[in-house]
mmCIF file of C-alpha atoms in Angstrom:
data_model
loop_
_atom_site.group_PDB
_atom_site.id
_atom_site.type_symbol
_atom_site.label_atom_id
_atom_site.label_comp_id
_atom_site.label_asym_id
_atom_site.label_seq_id
_atom_site.Cartn_x
_atom_site.Cartn_y
_atom_site.Cartn_z
ATOM 1 C CA ASP A 1 99.390 112.928 91.437
ATOM 2 C CA GLN A 2 100.744 108.961 90.377
ATOM 3 C CA GLN A 3 104.517 109.735 90.473
ATOM 4 C CA VAL A 4 105.334 106.589 89.259
ATOM 5 C CA LYS A 5 103.594 105.081 86.136
ATOM 6 C CA GLN A 6 102.580 102.104 84.662
ATOM 7 C CA ASN A 7 100.575 102.885 81.375
ATOM 8 C CA SER A 8 99.661 99.185 80.912
ATOM 9 C CA PRO A 9 97.873 96.716 82.986
ATOM 10 C CA SER A 10 98.073 93.457 81.454
ATOM 11 C CA LEU A 11 100.404 92.095 78.128
ATOM 12 C CA SER A 12 100.321 88.705 76.523
ATOM 13 C CA VAL A 13 103.668 87.193 75.459
ATOM 14 C CA GLN A 14 104.787 84.962 73.386
ATOM 15 C CA GLU A 15 106.860 81.980 75.269
ATOM 16 C CA GLY A 16 110.575 82.457 73.787
ATOM 17 C CA ARG A 17 110.181 86.047 73.225
ATOM 18 C CA ILE A 18 110.613 89.533 74.129
ATOM 19 C CA SER A 19 108.323 91.081 76.651
ATOM 20 C CA ILE A 20 108.651 94.716 77.401
ATOM 21 C CA LEU A 21 107.256 96.168 80.605
ATOM 22 C CA ASN A 22 107.511 100.053 80.642
ATOM 23 C CA CYS A 23 107.162 102.487 84.208
ATOM 24 C CA ASP A 24 107.202 106.485 83.355
ATOM 25 C CA TYR A 25 108.074 108.927 86.383
ATOM 26 C CA THR A 26 107.435 112.302 87.146
ATOM 27 C CA ASN A 27 109.069 113.245 90.387
ATOM 28 C CA SER A 28 112.940 114.434 89.111
ATOM 29 C CA MET A 29 114.466 113.392 93.118
ATOM 30 C CA PHE A 30 114.245 109.530 92.098
ATOM 31 C CA ASP A 31 117.581 108.466 92.265
ATOM 32 C CA TYR A 32 117.032 104.281 92.391
ATOM 33 C CA PHE A 33 114.852 102.574 90.220
ATOM 34 C CA LEU A 34 113.815 98.640 90.737
ATOM 35 C CA TRP A 35 111.362 96.119 89.388
ATOM 36 C CA TYR A 36 109.378 93.786 91.873
ATOM 37 C CA LYS A 37 107.568 90.579 90.570
ATOM 38 C CA LYS A 38 104.409 89.428 92.667
ATOM 39 C CA TYR A 39 102.365 86.218 92.107
ATOM 40 C CA PRO A 40 99.418 85.956 93.498
ATOM 41 C CA ALA A 41 99.219 85.551 97.423
ATOM 42 C CA GLU A 42 102.973 86.202 98.021
ATOM 43 C CA GLY A 43 104.505 88.946 98.686
ATOM 44 C CA PRO A 44 106.161 91.171 95.991
ATOM 45 C CA THR A 45 109.836 89.872 94.843
ATOM 46 C CA PHE A 46 113.064 92.081 94.350
ATOM 47 C CA LEU A 47 113.895 90.847 90.519
ATOM 48 C CA ILE A 48 116.687 94.188 89.158
ATOM 49 C CA SER A 49 117.436 97.588 90.106
ATOM 50 C CA ILE A 50 119.223 100.550 88.805
ATOM 51 C CA SER A 51 120.552 103.890 89.486
ATOM 52 C CA SER A 52 120.103 107.176 87.981
ATOM 53 C CA ILE A 53 123.786 107.478 86.960
ATOM 54 C CA LYS A 54 123.874 104.818 84.647
ATOM 55 C CA ASP A 55 121.222 103.874 81.665
ATOM 56 C CA LYS A 56 121.079 99.579 81.667
ATOM 57 C CA ASN A 57 121.730 97.246 84.293
ATOM 58 C CA GLU A 58 121.541 93.556 82.790
ATOM 59 C CA ASP A 59 121.021 90.540 85.301
ATOM 60 C CA GLY A 60 120.293 87.645 83.480
ATOM 61 C CA ARG A 61 116.999 87.409 81.389
ATOM 62 C CA PHE A 62 116.652 90.618 82.558
ATOM 63 C CA THR A 63 117.514 93.829 81.159
ATOM 64 C CA VAL A 64 116.840 97.668 82.661
ATOM 65 C CA PHE A 65 116.827 100.871 80.691
ATOM 66 C CA LEU A 66 116.992 103.456 81.759
ATOM 67 C CA ASN A 67 115.953 106.931 80.066
ATOM 68 C CA LYS A 68 116.285 109.801 82.519
ATOM 69 C CA SER A 69 116.159 112.408 80.003
ATOM 70 C CA ALA A 70 112.361 111.223 79.179
ATOM 71 C CA LYS A 71 111.710 109.669 82.653
ATOM 72 C CA HIS A 72 111.231 106.369 81.096
ATOM 73 C CA LEU A 73 112.534 103.265 82.596
ATOM 74 C CA SER A 74 111.523 99.562 80.993
ATOM 75 C CA LEU A 75 112.259 95.818 81.876
ATOM 76 C CA HIS A 76 112.922 92.975 79.388
ATOM 77 C CA ILE A 77 112.922 89.865 79.556
ATOM 78 C CA VAL A 78 114.850 87.602 77.464
ATOM 79 C CA PRO A 79 113.689 84.971 76.182
ATOM 80 C CA SER A 80 110.369 84.778 78.160
ATOM 81 C CA GLN A 81 109.420 81.320 80.110
ATOM 82 C CA PRO A 82 105.220 80.294 81.095
ATOM 83 C CA GLY A 83 106.980 80.984 85.260
ATOM 84 C CA ASP A 84 107.306 84.810 84.333
ATOM 85 C CA SER A 85 103.692 85.079 83.869
ATOM 86 C CA ALA A 86 103.242 87.699 87.302
ATOM 87 C CA VAL A 87 102.273 90.740 87.781
ATOM 88 C CA TYR A 88 105.171 93.349 87.457
ATOM 89 C CA PHE A 89 105.823 96.415 89.636
ATOM 90 C CA CYS A 90 108.175 99.425 89.223
ATOM 91 C CA ALA A 91 109.252 101.151 91.866
ATOM 92 C CA ALA A 92 111.076 104.710 92.932
ATOM 93 C CA ILE A 93 112.975 105.761 95.257
ATOM 94 C CA SER A 94 114.492 109.052 96.410
ATOM 95 C CA GLY A 95 116.552 110.366 99.531
ATOM 96 C CA GLY A 96 119.401 107.813 101.153
ATOM 97 C CA GLY A 97 117.399 104.304 100.714
ATOM 98 C CA ALA A 98 116.208 104.909 103.625
ATOM 99 C CA ASP A 99 112.534 106.419 102.272
ATOM 100 C CA GLY A 100 109.524 104.143 101.484
ATOM 101 C CA LEU A 101 109.176 103.060 97.855
ATOM 102 C CA THR A 102 107.024 104.020 95.302
ATOM 103 C CA PHE A 103 105.303 102.128 93.344
ATOM 104 C CA GLY A 104 103.490 101.569 89.817
ATOM 105 C CA LYS A 105 100.539 100.807 90.037
ATOM 106 C CA GLY A 106 101.737 97.044 87.758
ATOM 107 C CA THR A 107 101.675 94.766 85.107
ATOM 108 C CA HIS A 108 100.202 91.734 84.846
ATOM 109 C CA LEU A 109 102.798 89.760 82.173
ATOM 110 C CA ILE A 110 101.181 86.936 80.803
ATOM 111 C CA ILE A 111 103.193 84.075 79.061
ATOM 112 C CA GLN A 112 101.636 82.034 76.592
ATOM 113 C CA PRO A 113 102.856 79.031 75.693
ATOM 114 C CA ASP B 1 117.883 81.283 106.903
ATOM 115 C CA ALA B 2 116.733 84.707 107.450
ATOM 116 C CA GLU B 3 113.024 85.487 106.975
ATOM 117 C CA ILE B 4 109.256 88.087 107.505
ATOM 118 C CA THR B 5 106.643 86.702 108.578
ATOM 119 C CA GLN B 6 103.120 88.312 108.981
ATOM 120 C CA SER B 7 100.262 87.465 111.125
ATOM 121 C CA PRO B 8 97.498 86.439 110.575
ATOM 122 C CA ARG B 9 97.129 85.703 107.261
ATOM 123 C CA HIS B 10 93.859 86.838 106.865
ATOM 124 C CA LYS B 11 91.718 88.186 109.283
ATOM 125 C CA ILE B 12 87.799 89.553 109.351
ATOM 126 C CA THR B 13 87.165 92.140 111.661
ATOM 127 C CA GLU B 14 84.013 94.567 112.123
ATOM 128 C CA THR B 15 83.718 98.268 111.841
ATOM 129 C CA GLY B 16 85.093 100.408 114.876
ATOM 130 C CA ARG B 17 87.644 97.666 116.058
ATOM 131 C CA GLN B 18 91.037 97.582 117.366
ATOM 132 C CA VAL B 19 92.647 95.401 115.126
ATOM 133 C CA THR B 20 96.608 94.724 114.858
ATOM 134 C CA LEU B 21 98.919 92.988 112.263
ATOM 135 C CA ALA B 22 102.184 91.412 112.986
ATOM 136 C CA CYS B 23 105.119 91.514 110.856
ATOM 137 C CA HIS B 24 108.776 90.460 111.710
ATOM 138 C CA GLN B 25 112.260 90.576 110.777
ATOM 139 C CA THR B 26 115.853 87.794 111.330
ATOM 140 C CA TRP B 27 117.251 90.319 108.934
ATOM 141 C CA ASN B 28 118.441 92.153 111.563
ATOM 142 C CA HIS B 29 117.610 94.668 109.650
ATOM 143 C CA ASN B 30 117.543 98.969 110.445
ATOM 144 C CA ASN B 31 114.385 100.057 108.509
ATOM 145 C CA MET B 32 110.671 98.238 108.097
ATOM 146 C CA PHE B 33 107.723 99.556 105.766
ATOM 147 C CA TRP B 34 104.145 98.732 106.164
ATOM 148 C CA TYR B 35 101.830 99.369 102.679
ATOM 149 C CA ARG B 36 99.015 98.267 101.641
ATOM 150 C CA GLN B 37 97.616 96.904 98.299
ATOM 151 C CA ASP B 38 94.785 98.311 96.754
ATOM 152 C CA LEU B 39 92.889 97.064 93.660
ATOM 153 C CA GLY B 40 94.256 100.228 90.818
ATOM 154 C CA HIS B 41 96.255 101.636 93.255
ATOM 155 C CA GLY B 42 99.243 99.787 93.834
ATOM 156 C CA LEU B 43 101.477 99.907 97.469
ATOM 157 C CA ARG B 44 100.949 102.393 98.972
ATOM 158 C CA LEU B 45 103.303 103.086 102.045
ATOM 159 C CA ILE B 46 101.664 103.761 105.047
ATOM 160 C CA HIS B 47 103.903 103.529 107.771
ATOM 161 C CA TYR B 48 108.059 103.051 108.155
ATOM 162 C CA SER B 49 111.011 102.678 110.892
ATOM 163 C CA TYR B 50 114.511 103.549 110.251
ATOM 164 C CA GLY B 51 115.118 101.725 114.225
ATOM 165 C CA VAL B 52 114.025 101.227 117.490
ATOM 166 C CA GLN B 53 111.842 103.978 118.671
ATOM 167 C CA ASP B 54 111.490 105.130 115.351
ATOM 168 C CA THR B 55 108.441 106.271 113.261
ATOM 169 C CA ASN B 56 107.556 108.078 110.452
ATOM 170 C CA LYS B 57 104.342 108.239 108.369
ATOM 171 C CA GLY B 58 103.602 107.470 104.850
ATOM 172 C CA GLU B 59 101.611 108.853 102.359
ATOM 173 C CA VAL B 60 98.280 106.747 103.610
ATOM 174 C CA SER B 61 98.810 106.585 107.547
ATOM 175 C CA ASP B 62 95.435 107.899 108.689
ATOM 176 C CA GLY B 63 94.137 105.834 111.055
ATOM 177 C CA TYR B 64 96.413 103.185 111.249
ATOM 178 C CA SER B 65 100.243 103.661 114.102
ATOM 179 C CA VAL B 66 103.107 101.696 114.475
ATOM 180 C CA SER B 67 105.268 100.942 117.183
ATOM 181 C CA ARG B 68 109.140 99.419 117.459
ATOM 182 C CA SER B 69 109.977 98.437 120.773
ATOM 183 C CA ASN B 70 113.155 96.238 119.322
ATOM 184 C CA THR B 71 114.710 95.496 115.468
ATOM 185 C CA GLU B 72 112.660 92.228 114.771
ATOM 186 C CA ASP B 73 108.522 93.834 114.957
ATOM 187 C CA LEU B 74 107.038 96.072 113.570
ATOM 188 C CA PRO B 75 103.431 95.975 114.433
ATOM 189 C CA LEU B 76 100.831 97.994 112.360
ATOM 190 C CA THR B 77 97.438 98.895 114.380
ATOM 191 C CA LEU B 78 93.654 99.918 113.229
ATOM 192 C CA GLU B 79 92.480 101.958 115.854
ATOM 193 C CA SER B 80 89.141 101.933 114.474
ATOM 194 C CA ALA B 81 89.201 99.316 111.170
ATOM 195 C CA ALA B 82 86.881 101.071 108.780
ATOM 196 C CA SER B 83 85.529 99.280 105.858
ATOM 197 C CA SER B 84 87.770 101.452 103.379
ATOM 198 C CA GLN B 85 90.499 99.283 105.574
ATOM 199 C CA THR B 86 89.699 95.958 103.372
ATOM 200 C CA SER B 87 92.998 95.813 102.120
ATOM 201 C CA VAL B 88 96.319 93.384 101.528
ATOM 202 C CA TYR B 89 99.117 94.394 103.732
ATOM 203 C CA PHE B 90 102.920 93.739 103.065
ATOM 204 C CA CYS B 91 105.459 94.562 105.784
ATOM 205 C CA ALA B 92 108.765 94.803 104.126
ATOM 206 C CA SER B 93 112.835 95.382 105.718
ATOM 207 C CA SER B 94 116.078 96.555 104.057
ATOM 208 C CA GLY B 95 119.468 97.320 105.594
ATOM 209 C CA ARG B 96 120.895 100.688 106.921
ATOM 210 C CA LEU B 97 121.667 101.315 102.664
ATOM 211 C CA ASP B 98 120.204 98.990 101.154
ATOM 212 C CA TYR B 99 117.256 100.819 98.476
ATOM 213 C CA GLU B 100 116.113 97.036 98.122
ATOM 214 C CA GLN B 101 113.657 95.871 100.706
ATOM 215 C CA TYR B 102 112.538 92.461 101.567
ATOM 216 C CA PHE B 103 108.749 92.028 101.555
ATOM 217 C CA GLY B 104 106.268 89.391 103.767
ATOM 218 C CA PRO B 105 103.661 87.318 102.108
ATOM 219 C CA GLY B 106 100.914 89.597 103.409
ATOM 220 C CA THR B 107 97.957 89.752 105.081
ATOM 221 C CA ARG B 108 94.543 90.014 103.894
ATOM 222 C CA LEU B 109 92.195 91.856 105.865
ATOM 223 C CA THR B 110 88.678 92.694 105.413
ATOM 224 C CA VAL B 111 86.651 94.850 107.893
ATOM 225 C CA THR B 112 82.899 93.842 107.965
#
């Protein structure tokens, strides 16, 4: 049973517009959520995170929103740039931070000029 | 600069062979992890370690083993490689109280 779900395998957005990537989770024990960005032939790189006690975290062009009642989080990228084209993974963790991450399957974001 | 490295970057091996993938980090992190990435599955946790002499099984640990003899290294061993273990393997590390994990560049393993 998949505990972290990214239901959109791909997303195409025009340069300069807003990109919204969605993620749903089923495990109520998750207390921290992260977004990772991955380019081909490279390891994932940490992008932004949010604690379950917050509903929003912002870092430059990237904002993550958390709706605990709906078990849903989203990543907003504004404005979208060509370098944002990558696979984005939503991940969740519980148990104090020392355990492994539970990842979604990823969403391939394509920024069109 | 601190980093996490993996070797080899590419490996082709035959079914039944023992294979060891290396992971080395200079962050001085206590926690280290191994994941595999497959199409349609995202990244899945294989094994992890909280510190020297500590190892724990993850979601997909069957057929894999790890050992932690020092802080910097967590080698992953496939005791008898199977075609189902063809995948891209990522090592990661994190500090004692950190949620963020830092990933290596990956090892692409092909089992023929």
